[in-house]
Amino acid sequence: MAGEEAAPCRHRGAPPEEVVNRVAEIVSGIADDPQYLYQRGLSAGEFRLALPAAIEKLRGSTAASNADRRDFLGMIFDHMLAVGAIASVVRPVYGKDTVYQLAVPDIGNVAIIQKGCPDGAHSSVAWSVPSWAVETYLWWLCPSLASEPGEHVFKGVNRLRRRFFSDAPDTLDGIIFHNDLCGSDLRPCPKMGRAVEIGGNRIPPPCIWIMPERGQGPDFNWHGRRQRRFPAVLLSSFNVDAGNASVLTGYIGFHQGVRGIRTTVASRFGPGRLTTFRS
């Protein structure tokens, strides 16, 4: 599948695409089995009519885990407070926005915009940069095993690319992919050797990518030369010193040529350890 190399990890036991497609066929085909439906008190017409609403209800019960995602992100920021990486955190009023304001010594206010899986339009396009932010990052907390992490990330980057080359006024300093699956048996992490204990769990450092800056092309951070300050601060809370932060900080680059726009996603996960995906 395209995009796997956009992140250094793989899911363990994630269902193959053909299995997912087969499950979708089975669910859709239930309407063609009137005997099965009759035994459960439904007609084929009732099943077809209710199926979209039932799928939305299932999605809603999955969305209830958003509380767990908020708890995870809050736990990370509490840890950063405890080790002195940040001076304070202003948490969002949920239902209004999902933007955290971190006061970072020697930098200023950094905005963290909490989002779900990056391949959702809402998670990669529906955001704005606060006026108070010195640096702004999307933090993707993705529990999905439907695709490999790199595929999720690359789909999100493609959506961010369209916005980058649009008339939208805001740009990001970087993106972060990290949630409670990272380092677990379901999503093993090659950075687990640098994990720290947070909330009773061993949690590896997040995947971080620095985004391009708008300006004169055709290359926009194509070789990863743009520098941002917050990634080193975040990594310091995982006992990564400033001199080693660069070997755990990836980058996103765009190249605008006559044949269209190319994208590079480079992930760093240790000295001499790099995985790159280009399209």
PDB file of C-alpha atoms in Angstrom:
ATOM      1  CA  MET A   1       0.000   0.000   0.000  1.00  0.00           C
ATOM      2  CA  ALA A   2       1.233   3.521  -0.789  1.00  0.00           C
ATOM      3  CA  GLY A   3       2.659   5.546   2.056  1.00  0.00           C
ATOM      4  CA  GLU A   4       3.844   2.820   4.440  1.00  0.00           C
ATOM      5  CA  GLU A   5       7.357   4.295   4.460  1.00  0.00           C
ATOM      6  CA  ALA A   6       6.052   7.676   5.649  1.00  0.00           C
ATOM      7  CA  ALA A   7       6.374   6.446   9.256  1.00  0.00           C
ATOM      8  CA  PRO A   8       8.938   4.115  10.840  1.00  0.00           C
ATOM      9  CA  CYS A   9       6.456   1.737  12.485  1.00  0.00           C
ATOM     10  CA  ARG A  10       3.994  -0.928  11.359  1.00  0.00           C
ATOM     11  CA  HIS A  11       0.884  -2.322  12.952  1.00  0.00           C
ATOM     12  CA  ARG A  12       1.016  -5.847  14.247  1.00  0.00           C
ATOM     13  CA  GLY A  13      -1.999  -7.795  13.126  1.00  0.00           C
ATOM     14  CA  ALA A  14      -3.695  -4.982  11.201  1.00  0.00           C
ATOM     15  CA  PRO A  15      -6.278  -6.534   8.848  1.00  0.00           C
ATOM     16  CA  PRO A  16      -5.238  -6.690   5.179  1.00  0.00           C
ATOM     17  CA  GLU A  17      -7.202  -4.484   2.796  1.00  0.00           C
ATOM     18  CA  GLU A  18      -8.768  -7.514   1.130  1.00  0.00           C
ATOM     19  CA  VAL A  19     -10.131  -8.668   4.501  1.00  0.00           C
ATOM     20  CA  VAL A  20     -11.586  -5.225   5.194  1.00  0.00           C
ATOM     21  CA  ASN A  21     -13.214  -5.235   1.749  1.00  0.00           C
ATOM     22  CA  ARG A  22     -14.632  -8.706   2.373  1.00  0.00           C
ATOM     23  CA  VAL A  23     -16.166  -7.626   5.683  1.00  0.00           C
ATOM     24  CA  ALA A  24     -17.762  -4.652   3.908  1.00  0.00           C
ATOM     25  CA  GLU A  25     -19.192  -7.021   1.283  1.00  0.00           C
ATOM     26  CA  ILE A  26     -20.605  -9.298   3.971  1.00  0.00           C
ATOM     27  CA  VAL A  27     -22.287  -6.434   5.807  1.00  0.00           C
ATOM     28  CA  SER A  28     -23.747  -5.052   2.579  1.00  0.00           C
ATOM     29  CA  GLY A  29     -24.866  -8.528   1.513  1.00  0.00           C
ATOM     30  CA  ILE A  30     -26.941  -9.149   4.627  1.00  0.00           C
ATOM     31  CA  ALA A  31     -29.804  -7.333   2.905  1.00  0.00           C
ATOM     32  CA  ASP A  32     -29.839 -10.161   0.340  1.00  0.00           C
ATOM     33  CA  ASP A  33     -30.474 -12.787   3.029  1.00  0.00           C
ATOM     34  CA  PRO A  34     -34.146 -12.284   4.003  1.00  0.00           C
ATOM     35  CA  GLN A  35     -34.230 -15.474   6.085  1.00  0.00           C
ATOM     36  CA  TYR A  36     -31.347 -14.282   8.250  1.00  0.00           C
ATOM     37  CA  LEU A  37     -33.038 -10.910   8.725  1.00  0.00           C
ATOM     38  CA  TYR A  38     -36.463 -12.470   9.387  1.00  0.00           C
ATOM     39  CA  GLN A  39     -35.000 -14.523  12.235  1.00  0.00           C
ATOM     40  CA  ARG A  40     -33.893 -11.235  13.778  1.00  0.00           C
ATOM     41  CA  GLY A  41     -37.164  -9.424  13.274  1.00  0.00           C
ATOM     42  CA  LEU A  42     -36.173  -7.301  10.292  1.00  0.00           C
ATOM     43  CA  SER A  43     -37.140  -7.043   6.650  1.00  0.00           C
ATOM     44  CA  ALA A  44     -34.618  -6.391   3.889  1.00  0.00           C
ATOM     45  CA  GLY A  45     -36.121  -2.942   3.356  1.00  0.00           C
ATOM     46  CA  GLU A  46     -35.803  -2.052   7.034  1.00  0.00           C
ATOM     47  CA  PHE A  47     -32.192  -3.229   7.062  1.00  0.00           C
ATOM     48  CA  ARG A  48     -31.228  -1.157   4.017  1.00  0.00           C
ATOM     49  CA  LEU A  49     -32.967   1.907   5.419  1.00  0.00           C
ATOM     50  CA  ALA A  50     -31.360   1.618   8.849  1.00  0.00           C
ATOM     51  CA  LEU A  51     -27.855   0.577   7.736  1.00  0.00           C
ATOM     52  CA  PRO A  52     -26.386   4.107   7.254  1.00  0.00           C
ATOM     53  CA  ALA A  53     -27.730   5.242  10.634  1.00  0.00           C
ATOM     54  CA  ALA A  54     -26.406   2.068  12.274  1.00  0.00           C
ATOM     55  CA  ILE A  55     -22.948   2.690  10.824  1.00  0.00           C
ATOM     56  CA  GLU A  56     -23.030   6.256  12.144  1.00  0.00           C
ATOM     57  CA  LYS A  57     -24.047   4.938  15.560  1.00  0.00           C
ATOM     58  CA  LEU A  58     -21.077   2.575  15.561  1.00  0.00           C
ATOM     59  CA  ARG A  59     -18.829   5.461  14.583  1.00  0.00           C
ATOM     60  CA  GLY A  60     -20.296   7.465  17.429  1.00  0.00           C
ATOM     61  CA  SER A  61     -19.487   4.775  19.966  1.00  0.00           C
ATOM     62  CA  THR A  62     -15.925   4.763  18.641  1.00  0.00           C
ATOM     63  CA  ALA A  63     -15.812   8.544  18.899  1.00  0.00           C
ATOM     64  CA  ALA A  64     -16.614   8.199  22.584  1.00  0.00           C
ATOM     65  CA  SER A  65     -12.983   7.151  22.940  1.00  0.00           C
ATOM     66  CA  ASN A  66     -12.099  10.797  22.246  1.00  0.00           C
ATOM     67  CA  ALA A  67     -12.109  11.171  26.019  1.00  0.00           C
ATOM     68  CA  ASP A  68      -9.270   8.650  26.163  1.00  0.00           C
ATOM     69  CA  ARG A  69      -7.369  10.639  23.547  1.00  0.00           C
ATOM     70  CA  ARG A  70      -7.812  13.834  25.532  1.00  0.00           C
ATOM     71  CA  ASP A  71      -6.645  12.045  28.654  1.00  0.00           C
ATOM     72  CA  PHE A  72      -3.547  10.798  26.829  1.00  0.00           C
ATOM     73  CA  LEU A  73      -2.603  14.242  25.546  1.00  0.00           C
ATOM     74  CA  GLY A  74      -3.303  15.785  28.945  1.00  0.00           C
ATOM     75  CA  MET A  75      -1.053  13.165  30.536  1.00  0.00           C
ATOM     76  CA  ILE A  76       1.788  14.071  28.152  1.00  0.00           C
ATOM     77  CA  PHE A  77       1.459  17.754  28.981  1.00  0.00           C
ATOM     78  CA  ASP A  78       1.286  17.046  32.720  1.00  0.00           C
ATOM     79  CA  HIS A  79       4.553  15.137  32.338  1.00  0.00           C
ATOM     80  CA  MET A  80       6.103  18.057  30.446  1.00  0.00           C
ATOM     81  CA  LEU A  81       5.049  20.345  33.285  1.00  0.00           C
ATOM     82  CA  ALA A  82       6.513  17.999  35.877  1.00  0.00           C
ATOM     83  CA  VAL A  83       9.931  17.870  34.193  1.00  0.00           C
ATOM     84  CA  GLY A  84       9.987  21.619  33.507  1.00  0.00           C
ATOM     85  CA  ALA A  85       9.788  21.425  29.713  1.00  0.00           C
ATOM     86  CA  ILE A  86       6.811  23.807  29.730  1.00  0.00           C
ATOM     87  CA  ALA A  87       5.766  26.436  32.269  1.00  0.00           C
ATOM     88  CA  SER A  88       1.993  26.103  31.929  1.00  0.00           C
ATOM     89  CA  VAL A  89      -0.768  24.645  29.788  1.00  0.00           C
ATOM     90  CA  VAL A  90      -4.176  26.129  29.025  1.00  0.00           C
ATOM     91  CA  ARG A  91      -6.529  23.311  28.109  1.00  0.00           C
ATOM     92  CA  PRO A  92      -9.382  23.751  25.625  1.00  0.00           C
ATOM     93  CA  VAL A  93     -13.046  23.919  26.496  1.00  0.00           C
ATOM     94  CA  TYR A  94     -14.239  20.866  24.607  1.00  0.00           C
ATOM     95  CA  GLY A  95     -17.119  21.504  22.300  1.00  0.00           C
ATOM     96  CA  LYS A  96     -15.582  24.855  21.368  1.00  0.00           C
ATOM     97  CA  ASP A  97     -12.119  23.894  20.139  1.00  0.00           C
ATOM     98  CA  THR A  98      -9.300  21.426  20.721  1.00  0.00           C
ATOM     99  CA  VAL A  99      -6.374  23.844  20.970  1.00  0.00           C
ATOM    100  CA  TYR A 100      -3.902  23.653  23.849  1.00  0.00           C
ATOM    101  CA  GLN A 101      -1.786  26.688  24.721  1.00  0.00           C
ATOM    102  CA  LEU A 102       1.634  25.710  26.050  1.00  0.00           C
ATOM    103  CA  ALA A 103       3.858  28.343  27.627  1.00  0.00           C
ATOM    104  CA  VAL A 104       7.383  27.283  26.678  1.00  0.00           C
ATOM    105  CA  PRO A 105      10.382  28.955  28.329  1.00  0.00           C
ATOM    106  CA  ASP A 106      12.548  30.962  25.907  1.00  0.00           C
ATOM    107  CA  ILE A 107      10.080  30.378  23.062  1.00  0.00           C
ATOM    108  CA  GLY A 108       6.653  31.712  24.008  1.00  0.00           C
ATOM    109  CA  ASN A 109       3.188  30.285  23.464  1.00  0.00           C
ATOM    110  CA  VAL A 110       2.960  27.147  21.347  1.00  0.00           C
ATOM    111  CA  ALA A 111      -0.383  25.894  19.996  1.00  0.00           C
ATOM    112  CA  ILE A 112      -1.144  22.181  19.884  1.00  0.00           C
ATOM    113  CA  ILE A 113      -4.263  21.374  17.864  1.00  0.00           C
ATOM    114  CA  GLN A 114      -5.631  17.983  18.883  1.00  0.00           C
ATOM    115  CA  LYS A 115      -6.970  15.916  15.987  1.00  0.00           C
ATOM    116  CA  GLY A 116      -7.935  12.317  15.264  1.00  0.00           C
ATOM    117  CA  CYS A 117      -6.655  10.193  12.378  1.00  0.00           C
ATOM    118  CA  PRO A 118      -4.889  12.314   9.749  1.00  0.00           C
ATOM    119  CA  ASP A 119      -6.706  10.826   6.765  1.00  0.00           C
ATOM    120  CA  GLY A 120      -9.965  12.468   7.830  1.00  0.00           C
ATOM    121  CA  ALA A 121     -10.679  15.832   6.194  1.00  0.00           C
ATOM    122  CA  HIS A 122     -11.647  17.360   9.536  1.00  0.00           C
ATOM    123  CA  SER A 123      -8.373  16.211  11.082  1.00  0.00           C
ATOM    124  CA  SER A 124      -6.138  17.745   8.426  1.00  0.00           C
ATOM    125  CA  VAL A 125      -8.009  20.720   6.985  1.00  0.00           C
ATOM    126  CA  ALA A 126     -10.412  22.081   9.628  1.00  0.00           C
ATOM    127  CA  TRP A 127      -8.039  24.115  11.789  1.00  0.00           C
ATOM    128  CA  SER A 128      -6.721  27.635  12.214  1.00  0.00           C
ATOM    129  CA  VAL A 129      -3.604  29.086  13.808  1.00  0.00           C
ATOM    130  CA  PRO A 130      -4.282  31.135  16.976  1.00  0.00           C
ATOM    131  CA  SER A 131      -3.048  34.723  16.876  1.00  0.00           C
ATOM    132  CA  TRP A 132      -1.048  34.175  20.071  1.00  0.00           C
ATOM    133  CA  ALA A 133       0.941  31.187  18.778  1.00  0.00           C
ATOM    134  CA  VAL A 134       4.669  31.459  18.075  1.00  0.00           C
ATOM    135  CA  GLU A 135       4.614  27.911  16.684  1.00  0.00           C
ATOM    136  CA  THR A 136       1.622  25.682  15.845  1.00  0.00           C
ATOM    137  CA  TYR A 137       1.392  21.902  15.501  1.00  0.00           C
ATOM    138  CA  LEU A 138      -1.314  19.405  14.584  1.00  0.00           C
ATOM    139  CA  TRP A 139      -1.205  16.437  16.964  1.00  0.00           C
ATOM    140  CA  TRP A 140      -2.829  13.398  15.378  1.00  0.00           C
ATOM    141  CA  LEU A 141      -4.088  10.818  17.905  1.00  0.00           C
ATOM    142  CA  CYS A 142      -5.071   7.942  15.651  1.00  0.00           C
ATOM    143  CA  PRO A 143      -6.427   4.654  17.064  1.00  0.00           C
ATOM    144  CA  SER A 144      -7.178   3.134  13.663  1.00  0.00           C
ATOM    145  CA  LEU A 145      -5.563  -0.129  12.579  1.00  0.00           C
ATOM    146  CA  ALA A 146      -7.271  -0.034   9.174  1.00  0.00           C
ATOM    147  CA  SER A 147      -4.080   1.243   7.524  1.00  0.00           C
ATOM    148  CA  GLU A 148      -0.432   1.329   8.477  1.00  0.00           C
ATOM    149  CA  PRO A 149       0.654   4.460  10.397  1.00  0.00           C
ATOM    150  CA  GLY A 150       2.621   5.751   7.415  1.00  0.00           C
ATOM    151  CA  GLU A 151      -0.415   5.470   5.166  1.00  0.00           C
ATOM    152  CA  HIS A 152      -2.497   7.471   7.636  1.00  0.00           C
ATOM    153  CA  VAL A 153       0.230  10.107   7.853  1.00  0.00           C
ATOM    154  CA  PHE A 154       0.721  10.376   4.100  1.00  0.00           C
ATOM    155  CA  LYS A 155      -2.989  10.811   3.444  1.00  0.00           C
ATOM    156  CA  GLY A 156      -3.030  13.613   5.994  1.00  0.00           C
ATOM    157  CA  VAL A 157       0.036  15.238   4.447  1.00  0.00           C
ATOM    158  CA  ASN A 158      -1.656  15.183   1.038  1.00  0.00           C
ATOM    159  CA  ARG A 159      -4.579  17.119   2.499  1.00  0.00           C
ATOM    160  CA  LEU A 160      -2.193  19.554   4.160  1.00  0.00           C
ATOM    161  CA  ARG A 161      -0.391  19.978   0.839  1.00  0.00           C
ATOM    162  CA  ARG A 162      -3.580  21.086  -0.885  1.00  0.00           C
ATOM    163  CA  ARG A 163      -4.153  23.617   1.857  1.00  0.00           C
ATOM    164  CA  PHE A 164      -0.509  24.762   1.741  1.00  0.00           C
ATOM    165  CA  PHE A 165      -0.852  25.700  -1.932  1.00  0.00           C
ATOM    166  CA  SER A 166      -4.282  27.286  -1.470  1.00  0.00           C
ATOM    167  CA  ASP A 167      -5.305  30.794  -0.438  1.00  0.00           C
ATOM    168  CA  ALA A 168      -5.871  29.692   3.170  1.00  0.00           C
ATOM    169  CA  PRO A 169      -4.041  32.163   5.426  1.00  0.00           C
ATOM    170  CA  ASP A 170      -2.570  29.815   8.032  1.00  0.00           C
ATOM    171  CA  THR A 171       0.382  27.428   7.899  1.00  0.00           C
ATOM    172  CA  LEU A 172       1.687  24.886  10.385  1.00  0.00           C
ATOM    173  CA  ASP A 173       5.124  24.586  11.896  1.00  0.00           C
ATOM    174  CA  GLY A 174       4.826  20.839  12.217  1.00  0.00           C
ATOM    175  CA  ILE A 175       2.756  17.705  12.715  1.00  0.00           C
ATOM    176  CA  ILE A 176       2.898  15.026  15.415  1.00  0.00           C
ATOM    177  CA  PHE A 177       1.619  11.434  15.263  1.00  0.00           C
ATOM    178  CA  HIS A 178       1.323   9.844  18.719  1.00  0.00           C
ATOM    179  CA  ASN A 179      -1.279   8.186  20.915  1.00  0.00           C
ATOM    180  CA  ASP A 180      -1.637   5.384  23.435  1.00  0.00           C
ATOM    181  CA  LEU A 181      -1.214   2.710  20.742  1.00  0.00           C
ATOM    182  CA  CYS A 182       2.364   3.832  20.112  1.00  0.00           C
ATOM    183  CA  GLY A 183       4.750   1.373  21.706  1.00  0.00           C
ATOM    184  CA  SER A 184       1.999  -1.163  22.388  1.00  0.00           C
ATOM    185  CA  ASP A 185       1.821  -4.709  21.036  1.00  0.00           C
ATOM    186  CA  LEU A 186      -0.508  -3.443  18.296  1.00  0.00           C
ATOM    187  CA  ARG A 187       1.816  -0.635  17.169  1.00  0.00           C
ATOM    188  CA  PRO A 188       5.418  -1.540  18.102  1.00  0.00           C
ATOM    189  CA  CYS A 189       7.752   1.469  18.057  1.00  0.00           C
ATOM    190  CA  PRO A 190      11.415   1.399  16.965  1.00  0.00           C
ATOM    191  CA  LYS A 191      12.066   4.227  19.463  1.00  0.00           C
ATOM    192  CA  MET A 192      10.954   2.132  22.433  1.00  0.00           C
ATOM    193  CA  GLY A 193      14.495   2.180  23.801  1.00  0.00           C
ATOM    194  CA  ARG A 194      13.957   5.879  24.557  1.00  0.00           C
ATOM    195  CA  ALA A 195      10.569   5.391  26.244  1.00  0.00           C
ATOM    196  CA  VAL A 196       9.823   7.035  29.586  1.00  0.00           C
ATOM    197  CA  GLU A 197       7.243   6.148  32.200  1.00  0.00           C
ATOM    198  CA  ILE A 198       4.190   8.387  32.054  1.00  0.00           C
ATOM    199  CA  GLY A 199       1.025   7.555  33.933  1.00  0.00           C
ATOM    200  CA  GLY A 200       2.301   4.095  34.764  1.00  0.00           C
ATOM    201  CA  ASN A 201       3.041   3.192  31.125  1.00  0.00           C
ATOM    202  CA  ARG A 202       6.237   3.124  29.069  1.00  0.00           C
ATOM    203  CA  ILE A 203       5.658   5.655  26.297  1.00  0.00           C
ATOM    204  CA  PRO A 204       8.091   6.222  23.395  1.00  0.00           C
ATOM    205  CA  PRO A 205       8.856   9.656  21.939  1.00  0.00           C
ATOM    206  CA  PRO A 206       6.354  10.866  19.340  1.00  0.00           C
ATOM    207  CA  CYS A 207       6.898  11.037  15.603  1.00  0.00           C
ATOM    208  CA  ILE A 208       7.433  14.698  14.679  1.00  0.00           C
ATOM    209  CA  TRP A 209       7.715  16.285  11.234  1.00  0.00           C
ATOM    210  CA  ILE A 210       8.567  19.929  10.501  1.00  0.00           C
ATOM    211  CA  MET A 211       6.326  21.430   7.825  1.00  0.00           C
ATOM    212  CA  PRO A 212       7.468  23.700   4.976  1.00  0.00           C
ATOM    213  CA  GLU A 213       7.217  27.461   5.065  1.00  0.00           C
ATOM    214  CA  ARG A 214       5.510  29.354   2.288  1.00  0.00           C
ATOM    215  CA  GLY A 215       7.721  31.471   0.094  1.00  0.00           C
ATOM    216  CA  GLN A 216       9.436  31.396  -3.264  1.00  0.00           C
ATOM    217  CA  GLY A 217       9.665  27.886  -4.732  1.00  0.00           C
ATOM    218  CA  PRO A 218      10.039  25.556  -6.391  1.00  0.00           C
ATOM    219  CA  ASP A 219      11.420  23.774  -3.290  1.00  0.00           C
ATOM    220  CA  PHE A 220       9.596  24.044   0.026  1.00  0.00           C
ATOM    221  CA  ASN A 221      11.647  22.326   2.737  1.00  0.00           C
ATOM    222  CA  TRP A 222      12.424  19.612   0.187  1.00  0.00           C
ATOM    223  CA  HIS A 223      15.733  18.835   1.891  1.00  0.00           C
ATOM    224  CA  GLY A 224      14.495  19.371   5.442  1.00  0.00           C
ATOM    225  CA  ARG A 225      16.484  22.489   6.265  1.00  0.00           C
ATOM    226  CA  ARG A 226      13.732  24.362   8.101  1.00  0.00           C
ATOM    227  CA  GLN A 227      14.309  24.578  11.859  1.00  0.00           C
ATOM    228  CA  ARG A 228      11.672  24.848  14.586  1.00  0.00           C
ATOM    229  CA  ARG A 229      12.236  25.030  18.344  1.00  0.00           C
ATOM    230  CA  PHE A 230       9.348  23.134  19.936  1.00  0.00           C
ATOM    231  CA  PRO A 231      10.309  19.625  18.721  1.00  0.00           C
ATOM    232  CA  ALA A 232      13.459  19.700  20.869  1.00  0.00           C
ATOM    233  CA  VAL A 233      11.393  20.841  23.860  1.00  0.00           C
ATOM    234  CA  LEU A 234       8.900  18.012  23.410  1.00  0.00           C
ATOM    235  CA  LEU A 235      11.677  15.452  22.980  1.00  0.00           C
ATOM    236  CA  SER A 236      13.495  16.765  26.054  1.00  0.00           C
ATOM    237  CA  SER A 237      10.635  15.417  28.155  1.00  0.00           C
ATOM    238  CA  PHE A 238      11.642  11.977  26.827  1.00  0.00           C
ATOM    239  CA  ASN A 239      15.227  12.496  28.035  1.00  0.00           C
ATOM    240  CA  VAL A 240      16.469  13.431  24.567  1.00  0.00           C
ATOM    241  CA  ASP A 241      19.088  16.180  24.856  1.00  0.00           C
ATOM    242  CA  ALA A 242      19.125  19.120  22.461  1.00  0.00           C
ATOM    243  CA  GLY A 243      22.077  17.698  20.542  1.00  0.00           C
ATOM    244  CA  ASN A 244      20.152  14.549  19.643  1.00  0.00           C
ATOM    245  CA  ALA A 245      16.729  16.089  18.948  1.00  0.00           C
ATOM    246  CA  SER A 246      17.477  16.399  15.233  1.00  0.00           C
ATOM    247  CA  VAL A 247      17.897  12.619  14.828  1.00  0.00           C
ATOM    248  CA  LEU A 248      14.332  12.152  16.070  1.00  0.00           C
ATOM    249  CA  THR A 249      12.729  14.994  14.087  1.00  0.00           C
ATOM    250  CA  GLY A 250      11.516  14.360  10.550  1.00  0.00           C
ATOM    251  CA  TYR A 251      10.302  16.753   7.894  1.00  0.00           C
ATOM    252  CA  ILE A 252       7.740  17.302   5.153  1.00  0.00           C
ATOM    253  CA  GLY A 253       8.845  18.785   1.843  1.00  0.00           C
ATOM    254  CA  PHE A 254       7.128  19.873  -1.362  1.00  0.00           C
ATOM    255  CA  HIS A 255       8.567  20.460  -4.827  1.00  0.00           C
ATOM    256  CA  GLN A 256       6.521  22.430  -7.339  1.00  0.00           C
ATOM    257  CA  GLY A 257       7.525  21.509 -10.876  1.00  0.00           C
ATOM    258  CA  VAL A 258       6.133  21.604 -14.389  1.00  0.00           C
ATOM    259  CA  ARG A 259       4.686  18.113 -13.938  1.00  0.00           C
ATOM    260  CA  GLY A 260       2.930  18.925 -10.689  1.00  0.00           C
ATOM    261  CA  ILE A 261       3.730  18.940  -6.996  1.00  0.00           C
ATOM    262  CA  ARG A 262       5.863  16.252  -5.413  1.00  0.00           C
ATOM    263  CA  THR A 263       5.856  15.391  -1.716  1.00  0.00           C
ATOM    264  CA  THR A 264       8.500  13.928   0.559  1.00  0.00           C
ATOM    265  CA  VAL A 265       7.903  12.608   4.077  1.00  0.00           C
ATOM    266  CA  ALA A 266      11.124  11.830   5.942  1.00  0.00           C
ATOM    267  CA  SER A 267      10.942  10.171   9.365  1.00  0.00           C
ATOM    268  CA  ARG A 268      13.948  10.060  11.670  1.00  0.00           C
ATOM    269  CA  PHE A 269      13.986   7.607  14.548  1.00  0.00           C
ATOM    270  CA  GLY A 270      17.592   7.561  15.739  1.00  0.00           C
ATOM    271  CA  PRO A 271      21.182   8.176  14.590  1.00  0.00           C
ATOM    272  CA  GLY A 272      21.467   7.017  10.985  1.00  0.00           C
ATOM    273  CA  ARG A 273      17.896   5.711  11.027  1.00  0.00           C
ATOM    274  CA  LEU A 274      15.673   7.309   8.403  1.00  0.00           C
ATOM    275  CA  THR A 275      12.708   6.224   6.333  1.00  0.00           C
ATOM    276  CA  THR A 276      11.515   8.350   3.411  1.00  0.00           C
ATOM    277  CA  PHE A 277       8.452   8.224   1.193  1.00  0.00           C
ATOM    278  CA  ARG A 278       8.121  10.376  -1.922  1.00  0.00           C
ATOM    279  CA  SER A 279       5.360  10.763  -4.455  1.00  0.00           C
TER     280      SER A 279
END
